Every structure is written in C-alpha cells, then in structure tokens.
Amino acid sequence: MKDRIEELLKEIETFAGSAEDHAEEFRLKYLSRKGQVSSLFDDFKNVPNELKRDVGQLLNKLKNRAQERWDELRSSSASTTNSAKFNFDPTLPVGGFLGSRHPLSLVRREIIEIFGRLGFTVAEGPEIEDDWHNFTALNFPEEHPARDMQDTFFIADKIALRTHTSSVQVRVLENTKPPVRMLMPGRVYRNEAISARAHCFFHQVEGLYVDKNVSFADLKQTLLYFSREMFGADTQIRLRPSYFPFTEPSAEMDISCTICSGKGCNVCKHSGWVEIMGCGMVDPAVLQNCGIDANVYSGFAFGMGIERITMLKYGVNDLRLFSENDVRFIGQFRSAL
Ligand code: DAH
C-alpha cells in the first residue's frame, strides 16, 4: 500500500490531462468518491494495525497534496480560458459595420407608433393557425372560392400557416369585450412563386377598432391620419370599392404615389396612385362568430403589407432584398425608432 501511495504522489505531480478541462479530469481520477485516493482510504481498514500510523500519515499527505494540485489546476485553467475568451479591449472604437435594425422592423415600429398615438395597442397571434381563425370565423364559407384568393400552405387537416393577420382579429374579439382598438403585426405565408413582387412569406399589420357607433368616416379619417404621418403631410388617399369576406362594405386604399407625387411613373403604372391596404367595416357575421352583439357594436378593420409600405417609403424595388440579409442593403436604414 505504501508503494502505491508513493507512486500516486509522483503521478499527481506530473499529471497532464487530455480532456479540455484538466482540473475536472484530475478530480474525477483521484479525488471523487470513486477516485484513486478515495479508494485507498477504503482499503486503509485492511492495513495491519502496526502499520496504520505510518500508512495513515502517508495517505493524508497524498490527500492534501492532491487537493493542492487540484486547486493549482483549477486556477491555471480558469486563467487560460479567461484570457482566451476575454482578451479584448472594450474601449477600442468599433471598426467596419455598425449593427442596425432591419428595415421591416423599423417600419413596423413606425406603424405601431403612429397608431399608438390614436390609442391602438398591440396584439399578436400564432403563425400556425386553424381553419376557424384563418377562414371560417372570418366569414369564408367552407368550399367558398374566396379561400382561393390566398394560396394556403396546409400543414395538417384544417391547420395551416396563416395567410393573413386577420386571424388575430378573431382571437382578439373572442377574448376581449369592446371597446377594442388593436394593431396586430406578424408574419404571414402564401404559396406563391418568389419574385421581385411576391414572396412565400411576408409581413402584415392588421388594425381593428370595435365600439358602439364606429362609422366608415372614422375608418377614413384614421387611415388619412396614418398615411400623412407615414408618407408626408401632402399625401392623398383614395378608397376604391372592393370585396373581402370579413368586411362589408370593403375597400382598397390607395395613396398618391410617393415616387412621382401623382404625376405618373413606373411604380404607380402612370396612374398617380398606389394601393397600400385593404379595409372595411367589420362584417356583422364576424362579430357574431366571435360572440359580440352586432346590434350593439360596429367596427372597422384594415390590413397592410409591411414590405409594401417599406418599398414605397424607401424606394425599394425588389421584395427579395428583405429576406436575403445582405448587409449592404439592410445596413442602409436608420431611424429614430
Ligand atoms: N386580410 C386581407 C389580405 O390579406 C387584408 C385585409 C383586407 C385586412 C380588409 C382587413 C380588411 O382587416 O378589413 O389580403
């Protein structure tokens, strides 16, 4: 036993682990419950009585030395990892690329901020949505061709990636007693070929205002305010009759072209107007589907694509730029928000 202790005393002096964490390897090998030093202590009871004094002293020496070695290894490995990981000077000036927000995030924040001034708060809903919230409650009858307006990615029976943020209107109305004044930003998905003008995913912001006596004039004034705050005080708006299953009446809203100020250019196809959102009065059937008495309450809703607003605001001509993460593109955007 004495020989074995002497041997270990030598061994621990020259210990060089192979694992990344030498100190832990050392501990496991010698000091842990199943380690070699502990097992010598277990064997100590078998040492004949007349040798116990000598062997005991030696064993204690081994144990103390092993503890010391472990401390040494721990402090040396801590200092090497520290210096490798933290060897930088935080006072150096930043070189090269400075981080910036994604243009879509900037515009989403700006939209939220503008409507925030009118008392709108923000709600979010899931991107994986069921048929009820994405279609049925929004008054898309089963098998109705209106469902084809949006090419849907189904992931299971009656479960799909949401095709619009209008689904969040349903979730909000099911859970909130009017008055409701909400803005619902989020990512949406459609099974479309990717091009400069279309993508299989993009972002929308939905707006919803439900209270007693909400009128189409309220909708119009709200959207005029938004358009002028977003695109400049001279911006004009135009509402064209349209169709959506969940609004009645429905409209599409154009703004005077931000590129040519209405004179006519490629972006507005020489019409002077560009479409930026769909809107309308919430169909009473939608309110009823969500448990709200349509005889007491009315409301308006609108939905816009964040990419589209961003393209018009910053003169971006290819939708794909937003998802390619080329820092030469996304690094150009700066805003106070
Ligand atoms: N959900 C529609 C779409 O994705 C946009 C829309 C139209 C939203 C009218 C609305 C609305 O809230 O009232 O094309």
mmCIF file of C-alpha atoms and ligand atoms in Angstrom:
data_model
loop_
_atom_site.group_PDB
_atom_site.id
_atom_site.type_symbol
_atom_site.label_atom_id
_atom_site.label_comp_id
_atom_site.label_asym_id
_atom_site.label_seq_id
_atom_site.Cartn_x
_atom_site.Cartn_y
_atom_site.Cartn_z
ATOM 1 C CA MET A 1 0.000 0.000 0.000
ATOM 2 C CA LYS A 2 2.856 2.353 0.819
ATOM 3 C CA ASP A 3 4.326 1.783 -2.645
ATOM 4 C CA ARG A 4 1.015 2.552 -4.266
ATOM 5 C CA ILE A 5 0.756 5.821 -2.313
ATOM 6 C CA GLU A 6 4.319 6.846 -3.275
ATOM 7 C CA GLU A 7 3.501 6.059 -6.880
ATOM 8 C CA LEU A 8 0.382 8.233 -6.815
ATOM 9 C CA LEU A 9 2.293 11.052 -5.134
ATOM 10 C CA LYS A 10 4.636 11.103 -8.114
ATOM 11 C CA GLU A 11 1.868 10.698 -10.619
ATOM 12 C CA ILE A 12 -0.151 13.669 -9.448
ATOM 13 C CA GLU A 13 2.875 15.964 -9.656
ATOM 14 C CA THR A 14 3.250 15.299 -13.353
ATOM 15 C CA PHE A 15 -0.457 14.946 -14.139
ATOM 16 C CA ALA A 16 -1.284 16.194 -17.612
ATOM 17 C CA GLY A 17 -4.879 15.574 -18.622
ATOM 18 C CA SER A 18 -6.081 15.014 -22.110
ATOM 19 C CA ALA A 19 -9.537 16.487 -21.717
ATOM 20 C CA GLU A 20 -10.197 20.177 -22.193
ATOM 21 C CA ASP A 21 -10.947 20.596 -18.521
ATOM 22 C CA HIS A 22 -7.806 19.245 -16.796
ATOM 23 C CA ALA A 23 -8.916 20.149 -13.326
ATOM 24 C CA GLU A 24 -12.155 18.224 -13.648
ATOM 25 C CA GLU A 25 -10.356 15.245 -15.145
ATOM 26 C CA PHE A 26 -7.951 15.302 -12.195
ATOM 27 C CA ARG A 27 -10.781 15.469 -9.697
ATOM 28 C CA LEU A 28 -12.573 12.528 -11.255
ATOM 29 C CA LYS A 29 -9.451 10.413 -11.427
ATOM 30 C CA TYR A 30 -8.165 11.000 -7.890
ATOM 31 C CA LEU A 31 -10.497 12.885 -5.621
ATOM 32 C CA SER A 32 -14.037 11.892 -6.478
ATOM 33 C CA ARG A 33 -15.903 9.254 -4.495
ATOM 34 C CA LYS A 34 -14.720 6.573 -6.906
ATOM 35 C CA GLY A 35 -11.288 8.145 -7.457
ATOM 36 C CA GLN A 36 -7.978 6.512 -6.622
ATOM 37 C CA VAL A 37 -7.262 8.454 -3.441
ATOM 38 C CA SER A 38 -10.695 7.694 -2.048
ATOM 39 C CA SER A 39 -10.312 4.020 -2.852
ATOM 40 C CA LEU A 40 -7.019 3.936 -0.922
ATOM 41 C CA PHE A 41 -8.898 5.326 2.065
ATOM 42 C CA ASP A 42 -11.383 2.477 1.636
ATOM 43 C CA ASP A 43 -8.504 -0.025 1.637
ATOM 44 C CA PHE A 44 -6.992 1.530 4.763
ATOM 45 C CA LYS A 45 -9.150 -0.619 7.034
ATOM 46 C CA ASN A 46 -7.262 -3.693 5.798
ATOM 47 C CA VAL A 47 -3.838 -2.304 6.764
ATOM 48 C CA PRO A 48 -2.408 -4.253 9.727
ATOM 49 C CA ASN A 49 -2.640 -2.282 12.984
ATOM 50 C CA GLU A 50 1.117 -1.909 13.480
ATOM 51 C CA LEU A 51 1.430 -0.163 10.071
ATOM 52 C CA LYS A 52 -1.647 2.050 10.407
ATOM 53 C CA ARG A 53 0.283 5.019 11.825
ATOM 54 C CA ASP A 54 2.853 5.179 9.030
ATOM 55 C CA VAL A 55 0.463 4.409 6.213
ATOM 56 C CA GLY A 56 -2.129 6.799 7.638
ATOM 57 C CA GLN A 57 0.345 9.675 7.650
ATOM 58 C CA LEU A 58 1.406 8.981 4.102
ATOM 59 C CA LEU A 59 -2.178 8.692 2.966
ATOM 60 C CA ASN A 60 -3.037 12.065 4.496
ATOM 61 C CA LYS A 61 -0.025 13.569 2.771
ATOM 62 C CA LEU A 62 -1.282 12.203 -0.536
ATOM 63 C CA LYS A 63 -4.752 13.533 0.072
ATOM 64 C CA ASN A 64 -3.525 17.026 0.961
ATOM 65 C CA ARG A 65 -1.173 17.176 -1.963
ATOM 66 C CA ALA A 66 -3.868 16.002 -4.347
ATOM 67 C CA GLN A 67 -6.162 18.764 -3.057
ATOM 68 C CA GLU A 68 -3.411 21.311 -3.643
ATOM 69 C CA ARG A 69 -2.750 20.043 -7.155
ATOM 70 C CA TRP A 70 -6.458 20.241 -7.923
ATOM 71 C CA ASP A 71 -6.529 23.872 -6.753
ATOM 72 C CA GLU A 72 -3.495 24.644 -8.893
ATOM 73 C CA LEU A 73 -5.041 23.066 -11.968
ATOM 74 C CA ARG A 74 -8.309 24.864 -11.424
ATOM 75 C CA SER A 75 -6.746 28.282 -11.151
ATOM 76 C CA SER A 76 -4.485 27.747 -14.140
ATOM 77 C CA SER A 77 -7.310 26.518 -16.367
ATOM 78 C CA ALA A 78 -9.518 29.422 -15.253
ATOM 79 C CA SER A 79 -6.844 31.902 -16.193
ATOM 80 C CA THR A 80 -6.227 30.380 -19.625
ATOM 81 C CA THR A 81 -9.912 30.296 -20.526
ATOM 82 C CA ASN A 82 -10.359 33.799 -19.179
ATOM 83 C CA SER A 83 -7.556 35.196 -21.232
ATOM 84 C CA ALA A 84 -8.644 33.351 -24.373
ATOM 85 C CA LYS A 85 -12.277 34.349 -24.076
ATOM 86 C CA PHE A 86 -12.000 37.850 -22.729
ATOM 87 C CA ASN A 87 -8.871 39.136 -24.329
ATOM 88 C CA PHE A 88 -10.403 42.165 -25.948
ATOM 89 C CA ASP A 89 -10.375 45.837 -25.251
ATOM 90 C CA PRO A 90 -13.898 47.207 -24.875
ATOM 91 C CA THR A 91 -12.669 50.772 -25.212
ATOM 92 C CA LEU A 92 -11.483 50.294 -28.812
ATOM 93 C CA PRO A 93 -13.564 52.163 -31.409
ATOM 94 C CA VAL A 94 -15.876 49.949 -33.481
ATOM 95 C CA GLY A 95 -14.474 49.264 -36.922
ATOM 96 C CA GLY A 96 -16.480 48.375 -40.022
ATOM 97 C CA PHE A 97 -20.164 47.528 -39.825
ATOM 98 C CA LEU A 98 -22.357 49.020 -37.121
ATOM 99 C CA GLY A 99 -25.474 46.997 -36.331
ATOM 100 C CA SER A 100 -28.804 48.455 -37.408
ATOM 101 C CA ARG A 101 -32.435 47.446 -37.325
ATOM 102 C CA HIS A 102 -33.940 45.598 -40.247
ATOM 103 C CA PRO A 103 -35.956 47.977 -42.465
ATOM 104 C CA LEU A 104 -39.108 45.912 -41.904
ATOM 105 C CA SER A 105 -38.661 46.244 -38.145
ATOM 106 C CA LEU A 106 -38.201 49.988 -38.473
ATOM 107 C CA VAL A 107 -41.388 50.352 -40.493
ATOM 108 C CA ARG A 108 -43.349 48.004 -38.230
ATOM 109 C CA ARG A 109 -42.293 50.091 -35.243
ATOM 110 C CA GLU A 110 -43.237 53.285 -37.027
ATOM 111 C CA ILE A 111 -46.702 51.958 -37.931
ATOM 112 C CA ILE A 112 -47.247 50.861 -34.321
ATOM 113 C CA GLU A 113 -46.048 54.218 -33.062
ATOM 114 C CA ILE A 114 -48.386 56.218 -35.330
ATOM 115 C CA PHE A 115 -51.471 54.182 -34.426
ATOM 116 C CA GLY A 116 -50.321 54.214 -30.804
ATOM 117 C CA ARG A 117 -50.982 57.955 -30.813
ATOM 118 C CA LEU A 118 -54.618 57.144 -31.642
ATOM 119 C CA GLY A 119 -54.868 54.717 -28.733
ATOM 120 C CA PHE A 120 -54.190 51.456 -30.580
ATOM 121 C CA THR A 121 -52.362 48.778 -28.585
ATOM 122 C CA VAL A 122 -50.577 45.714 -29.964
ATOM 123 C CA ALA A 123 -51.685 42.061 -30.010
ATOM 124 C CA GLU A 124 -50.084 39.013 -31.593
ATOM 125 C CA GLY A 125 -51.342 35.590 -32.581
ATOM 126 C CA PRO A 126 -49.867 32.259 -33.736
ATOM 127 C CA GLU A 127 -48.365 31.734 -37.188
ATOM 128 C CA ILE A 128 -49.729 28.197 -37.302
ATOM 129 C CA GLU A 129 -53.445 28.718 -37.386
ATOM 130 C CA ASP A 130 -56.597 26.622 -37.556
ATOM 131 C CA ASP A 131 -59.284 26.880 -40.200
ATOM 132 C CA TRP A 132 -61.664 28.616 -37.828
ATOM 133 C CA HIS A 133 -59.434 31.608 -37.085
ATOM 134 C CA ASN A 134 -57.925 31.991 -40.543
ATOM 135 C CA PHE A 135 -61.094 31.399 -42.572
ATOM 136 C CA THR A 136 -64.387 30.244 -41.094
ATOM 137 C CA ALA A 137 -64.854 32.832 -38.349
ATOM 138 C CA LEU A 138 -63.873 35.493 -40.881
ATOM 139 C CA ASN A 139 -66.902 34.565 -42.914
ATOM 140 C CA PHE A 140 -65.142 32.493 -45.571
ATOM 141 C CA PRO A 141 -67.753 29.773 -46.084
ATOM 142 C CA GLU A 142 -66.472 26.207 -46.496
ATOM 143 C CA GLU A 143 -65.672 25.472 -50.163
ATOM 144 C CA HIS A 144 -66.146 29.153 -50.992
ATOM 145 C CA PRO A 145 -63.925 30.369 -53.841
ATOM 146 C CA ALA A 146 -62.811 33.298 -51.688
ATOM 147 C CA ARG A 147 -60.483 30.833 -49.972
ATOM 148 C CA ASP A 148 -58.585 30.639 -53.239
ATOM 149 C CA MET A 149 -57.771 34.345 -53.007
ATOM 150 C CA GLN A 150 -54.950 33.233 -50.776
ATOM 151 C CA ASP A 151 -52.838 30.234 -51.700
ATOM 152 C CA THR A 152 -52.535 28.399 -48.449
ATOM 153 C CA PHE A 153 -49.749 26.226 -47.049
ATOM 154 C CA PHE A 154 -51.561 23.462 -45.178
ATOM 155 C CA ILE A 155 -49.588 21.519 -42.610
ATOM 156 C CA ALA A 156 -52.349 19.175 -41.441
ATOM 157 C CA ASP A 157 -56.071 18.758 -41.872
ATOM 158 C CA LYS A 158 -57.564 22.209 -41.243
ATOM 159 C CA ILE A 159 -54.274 23.525 -39.884
ATOM 160 C CA ALA A 160 -52.288 25.968 -41.991
ATOM 161 C CA LEU A 161 -49.668 28.681 -41.875
ATOM 162 C CA ARG A 162 -51.801 31.780 -41.520
ATOM 163 C CA THR A 163 -52.374 33.556 -44.813
ATOM 164 C CA HIS A 164 -53.099 36.902 -43.200
ATOM 165 C CA THR A 165 -53.060 38.604 -39.822
ATOM 166 C CA SER A 166 -56.862 38.930 -39.971
ATOM 167 C CA SER A 167 -56.853 35.668 -37.979
ATOM 168 C CA VAL A 168 -55.638 37.663 -34.983
ATOM 169 C CA GLN A 169 -58.778 39.839 -35.204
ATOM 170 C CA VAL A 170 -60.790 36.735 -34.367
ATOM 171 C CA ARG A 171 -58.528 35.793 -31.473
ATOM 172 C CA VAL A 172 -58.731 39.305 -30.057
ATOM 173 C CA LEU A 173 -62.504 39.595 -30.471
ATOM 174 C CA GLU A 174 -63.087 36.189 -28.895
ATOM 175 C CA ASN A 175 -61.200 37.292 -25.821
ATOM 176 C CA THR A 176 -61.869 40.999 -25.413
ATOM 177 C CA LYS A 177 -65.020 42.886 -24.636
ATOM 178 C CA PRO A 178 -65.311 46.044 -26.779
ATOM 179 C CA PRO A 179 -64.138 48.738 -27.000
ATOM 180 C CA VAL A 180 -61.243 47.138 -28.893
ATOM 181 C CA ARG A 181 -58.547 49.227 -30.549
ATOM 182 C CA MET A 182 -55.767 46.902 -31.605
ATOM 183 C CA LEU A 183 -52.907 46.647 -34.020
ATOM 184 C CA MET A 184 -51.724 43.147 -34.916
ATOM 185 C CA PRO A 185 -48.381 42.824 -36.671
ATOM 186 C CA GLY A 186 -46.992 39.491 -37.832
ATOM 187 C CA ARG A 187 -45.587 37.203 -40.471
ATOM 188 C CA VAL A 188 -47.908 35.532 -42.967
ATOM 189 C CA TYR A 189 -47.405 32.797 -45.545
ATOM 190 C CA ARG A 190 -48.721 32.145 -49.047
ATOM 191 C CA ASN A 191 -47.913 29.501 -51.563
ATOM 192 C CA GLU A 192 -46.604 31.835 -54.242
ATOM 193 C CA ALA A 193 -43.634 31.771 -56.565
ATOM 194 C CA ILE A 194 -40.884 34.075 -55.309
ATOM 195 C CA SER A 195 -40.262 37.137 -57.474
ATOM 196 C CA ALA A 196 -39.492 40.831 -57.130
ATOM 197 C CA ARG A 197 -43.172 41.420 -56.277
ATOM 198 C CA ALA A 198 -44.246 38.282 -54.399
ATOM 199 C CA HIS A 199 -42.825 36.021 -51.705
ATOM 200 C CA CYS A 200 -43.983 32.904 -49.907
ATOM 201 C CA PHE A 201 -43.777 34.769 -46.608
ATOM 202 C CA PHE A 202 -44.163 38.429 -45.803
ATOM 203 C CA HIS A 203 -45.415 40.686 -43.031
ATOM 204 C CA GLN A 204 -48.683 42.410 -42.372
ATOM 205 C CA VAL A 205 -50.167 44.729 -39.815
ATOM 206 C CA GLU A 206 -53.827 44.341 -39.077
ATOM 207 C CA GLY A 207 -55.879 47.068 -37.437
ATOM 208 C CA LEU A 208 -59.189 46.676 -35.660
ATOM 209 C CA TYR A 209 -61.488 49.131 -33.943
ATOM 210 C CA VAL A 210 -64.769 47.890 -32.482
ATOM 211 C CA ASP A 211 -67.031 50.008 -30.297
ATOM 212 C CA LYS A 212 -70.525 51.478 -30.280
ATOM 213 C CA ASN A 213 -71.218 53.746 -33.271
ATOM 214 C CA VAL A 214 -67.999 53.232 -35.213
ATOM 215 C CA SER A 215 -68.555 54.513 -38.751
ATOM 216 C CA PHE A 216 -66.909 54.440 -42.149
ATOM 217 C CA ALA A 217 -65.975 58.095 -41.610
ATOM 218 C CA ASP A 218 -63.908 57.012 -38.584
ATOM 219 C CA LEU A 219 -62.102 54.486 -40.773
ATOM 220 C CA LYS A 220 -61.395 57.046 -43.457
ATOM 221 C CA GLN A 221 -60.085 59.668 -41.071
ATOM 222 C CA THR A 222 -57.905 57.143 -39.234
ATOM 223 C CA LEU A 223 -56.323 55.961 -42.477
ATOM 224 C CA LEU A 224 -55.815 59.522 -43.722
ATOM 225 C CA TYR A 225 -54.025 60.378 -40.482
ATOM 226 C CA PHE A 226 -51.848 57.289 -40.775
ATOM 227 C CA SER A 227 -50.971 57.937 -44.430
ATOM 228 C CA ARG A 228 -49.933 61.514 -43.819
ATOM 229 C CA GLU A 229 -47.840 60.626 -40.773
ATOM 230 C CA MET A 230 -46.158 57.792 -42.656
ATOM 231 C CA PHE A 231 -45.626 59.284 -46.098
ATOM 232 C CA GLY A 232 -45.779 63.039 -45.568
ATOM 233 C CA ALA A 233 -48.377 65.763 -44.990
ATOM 234 C CA ASP A 234 -49.195 66.161 -48.698
ATOM 235 C CA THR A 235 -50.253 62.539 -49.115
ATOM 236 C CA GLN A 236 -53.719 61.996 -50.569
ATOM 237 C CA ILE A 237 -55.811 58.867 -50.067
ATOM 238 C CA ARG A 238 -58.444 57.223 -52.231
ATOM 239 C CA LEU A 239 -60.826 54.415 -51.297
ATOM 240 C CA ARG A 240 -61.987 52.057 -54.025
ATOM 241 C CA PRO A 241 -64.853 49.572 -53.510
ATOM 242 C CA SER A 242 -63.585 46.018 -53.147
ATOM 243 C CA TYR A 243 -64.512 42.677 -51.674
ATOM 244 C CA PHE A 244 -63.333 40.802 -48.585
ATOM 245 C CA PRO A 245 -65.500 38.196 -46.883
ATOM 246 C CA PHE A 246 -64.915 39.699 -43.440
ATOM 247 C CA THR A 247 -65.824 43.336 -44.202
ATOM 248 C CA GLU A 248 -68.973 44.958 -45.551
ATOM 249 C CA PRO A 249 -68.582 47.348 -47.238
ATOM 250 C CA SER A 250 -64.979 46.655 -48.242
ATOM 251 C CA ALA A 251 -62.452 48.927 -49.856
ATOM 252 C CA GLU A 252 -58.915 49.098 -51.073
ATOM 253 C CA MET A 253 -56.983 52.168 -50.155
ATOM 254 C CA ASP A 254 -54.554 53.933 -52.474
ATOM 255 C CA ILE A 255 -52.203 56.748 -51.609
ATOM 256 C CA SER A 256 -50.905 59.327 -54.041
ATOM 257 C CA CYS A 257 -47.700 57.886 -55.499
ATOM 258 C CA THR A 258 -44.773 58.517 -53.186
ATOM 259 C CA ILE A 259 -42.269 58.317 -56.033
ATOM 260 C CA CYS A 260 -43.759 60.798 -58.544
ATOM 261 C CA SER A 261 -46.215 62.589 -56.214
ATOM 262 C CA GLY A 262 -49.061 61.683 -58.533
ATOM 263 C CA LYS A 263 -47.508 62.803 -61.803
ATOM 264 C CA GLY A 264 -47.173 59.254 -63.155
ATOM 265 C CA CYS A 265 -44.245 56.826 -63.054
ATOM 266 C CA ASN A 266 -43.431 53.112 -63.283
ATOM 267 C CA VAL A 267 -44.223 52.401 -59.661
ATOM 268 C CA CYS A 268 -47.804 53.714 -59.960
ATOM 269 C CA LYS A 269 -48.071 52.497 -63.550
ATOM 270 C CA HIS A 270 -48.710 56.091 -64.583
ATOM 271 C CA SER A 271 -51.923 56.241 -62.584
ATOM 272 C CA GLY A 272 -50.600 58.500 -59.836
ATOM 273 C CA TRP A 273 -51.966 56.120 -57.164
ATOM 274 C CA VAL A 274 -50.580 53.071 -55.383
ATOM 275 C CA GLU A 275 -52.572 50.585 -53.361
ATOM 276 C CA ILE A 276 -51.391 50.080 -49.785
ATOM 277 C CA MET A 277 -54.112 48.233 -47.898
ATOM 278 C CA GLY A 278 -57.479 46.533 -47.727
ATOM 279 C CA CYS A 279 -60.072 47.774 -45.277
ATOM 280 C CA GLY A 280 -63.761 47.977 -44.462
ATOM 281 C CA MET A 281 -66.445 47.782 -41.824
ATOM 282 C CA VAL A 282 -66.240 44.517 -39.875
ATOM 283 C CA ASP A 283 -68.959 42.230 -41.242
ATOM 284 C CA PRO A 284 -71.636 41.706 -38.539
ATOM 285 C CA ALA A 285 -71.291 37.956 -39.118
ATOM 286 C CA VAL A 286 -67.668 38.135 -37.927
ATOM 287 C CA LEU A 287 -68.691 39.957 -34.747
ATOM 288 C CA GLN A 288 -71.388 37.349 -34.081
ATOM 289 C CA ASN A 289 -68.917 34.492 -34.730
ATOM 290 C CA CYS A 290 -66.734 35.968 -32.007
ATOM 291 C CA GLY A 291 -69.602 36.343 -29.536
ATOM 292 C CA ILE A 292 -70.085 40.101 -29.929
ATOM 293 C CA ASP A 293 -73.560 41.536 -30.363
ATOM 294 C CA ALA A 294 -73.571 43.128 -33.817
ATOM 295 C CA ASN A 295 -76.738 45.055 -32.957
ATOM 296 C CA VAL A 296 -74.824 46.956 -30.302
ATOM 297 C CA TYR A 297 -71.322 47.167 -31.722
ATOM 298 C CA SER A 298 -69.788 48.017 -35.073
ATOM 299 C CA GLY A 299 -66.200 48.333 -36.160
ATOM 300 C CA PHE A 300 -63.666 48.839 -38.879
ATOM 301 C CA ALA A 301 -60.643 46.818 -39.863
ATOM 302 C CA PHE A 302 -57.704 47.193 -42.181
ATOM 303 C CA GLY A 303 -54.695 45.172 -43.205
ATOM 304 C CA MET A 304 -51.494 46.264 -44.896
ATOM 305 C CA GLY A 305 -48.266 44.615 -46.029
ATOM 306 C CA ILE A 306 -45.200 45.926 -44.206
ATOM 307 C CA GLU A 307 -42.948 45.117 -47.176
ATOM 308 C CA ARG A 308 -45.140 47.178 -49.451
ATOM 309 C CA ILE A 309 -45.129 50.199 -47.138
ATOM 310 C CA THR A 310 -41.349 49.897 -46.778
ATOM 311 C CA MET A 311 -40.826 49.667 -50.533
ATOM 312 C CA LEU A 312 -42.877 52.794 -51.119
ATOM 313 C CA LYS A 313 -41.324 54.712 -48.278
ATOM 314 C CA TYR A 314 -37.726 53.902 -49.156
ATOM 315 C CA GLY A 315 -37.971 53.300 -52.897
ATOM 316 C CA VAL A 316 -37.062 49.583 -52.730
ATOM 317 C CA ASN A 317 -37.961 47.771 -55.934
ATOM 318 C CA ASP A 318 -37.381 44.090 -55.110
ATOM 319 C CA LEU A 319 -39.174 42.226 -52.314
ATOM 320 C CA ARG A 320 -36.463 39.579 -52.148
ATOM 321 C CA LEU A 321 -33.975 42.070 -50.706
ATOM 322 C CA PHE A 322 -35.805 41.933 -47.377
ATOM 323 C CA SER A 323 -35.045 38.285 -46.756
ATOM 324 C CA GLU A 324 -31.564 37.945 -48.257
ATOM 325 C CA ASN A 325 -29.838 39.635 -45.316
ATOM 326 C CA ASP A 326 -27.227 41.357 -47.434
ATOM 327 C CA VAL A 327 -25.684 43.882 -45.055
ATOM 328 C CA ARG A 328 -25.013 46.257 -47.952
ATOM 329 C CA PHE A 329 -28.798 46.571 -48.210
ATOM 330 C CA ILE A 330 -30.048 46.273 -44.649
ATOM 331 C CA GLY A 331 -27.218 48.425 -43.251
ATOM 332 C CA GLN A 332 -28.501 51.476 -45.126
ATOM 333 C CA PHE A 333 -31.565 52.026 -42.957
ATOM 334 C CA ARG A 334 -31.505 54.308 -39.965
ATOM 335 C CA SER A 335 -34.348 55.635 -37.902
ATOM 336 C CA ALA A 336 -35.060 57.109 -34.518
ATOM 337 C CA LEU A 337 -37.327 54.162 -33.717
HETATM 338 N N1 DAH B 1 -56.555 40.094 -44.942
HETATM 339 C C1 DAH B 1 -56.534 40.826 -46.204
HETATM 340 C C2 DAH B 1 -55.399 40.251 -47.070
HETATM 341 O O1 DAH B 1 -54.513 39.659 -46.555
HETATM 342 C C3 DAH B 1 -56.287 42.285 -45.974
HETATM 343 C C4 DAH B 1 -57.421 42.950 -45.286
HETATM 344 C C5 DAH B 1 -58.462 43.481 -46.002
HETATM 345 C C6 DAH B 1 -57.449 43.054 -43.914
HETATM 346 C C7 DAH B 1 -59.512 44.112 -45.406
HETATM 347 C C8 DAH B 1 -58.513 43.681 -43.282
HETATM 348 C C9 DAH B 1 -59.547 44.223 -44.042
HETATM 349 O O2 DAH B 1 -58.593 43.798 -41.962
HETATM 350 O O3 DAH B 1 -60.568 44.861 -43.432
HETATM 351 O O4 DAH B 1 -55.431 40.430 -48.242
#
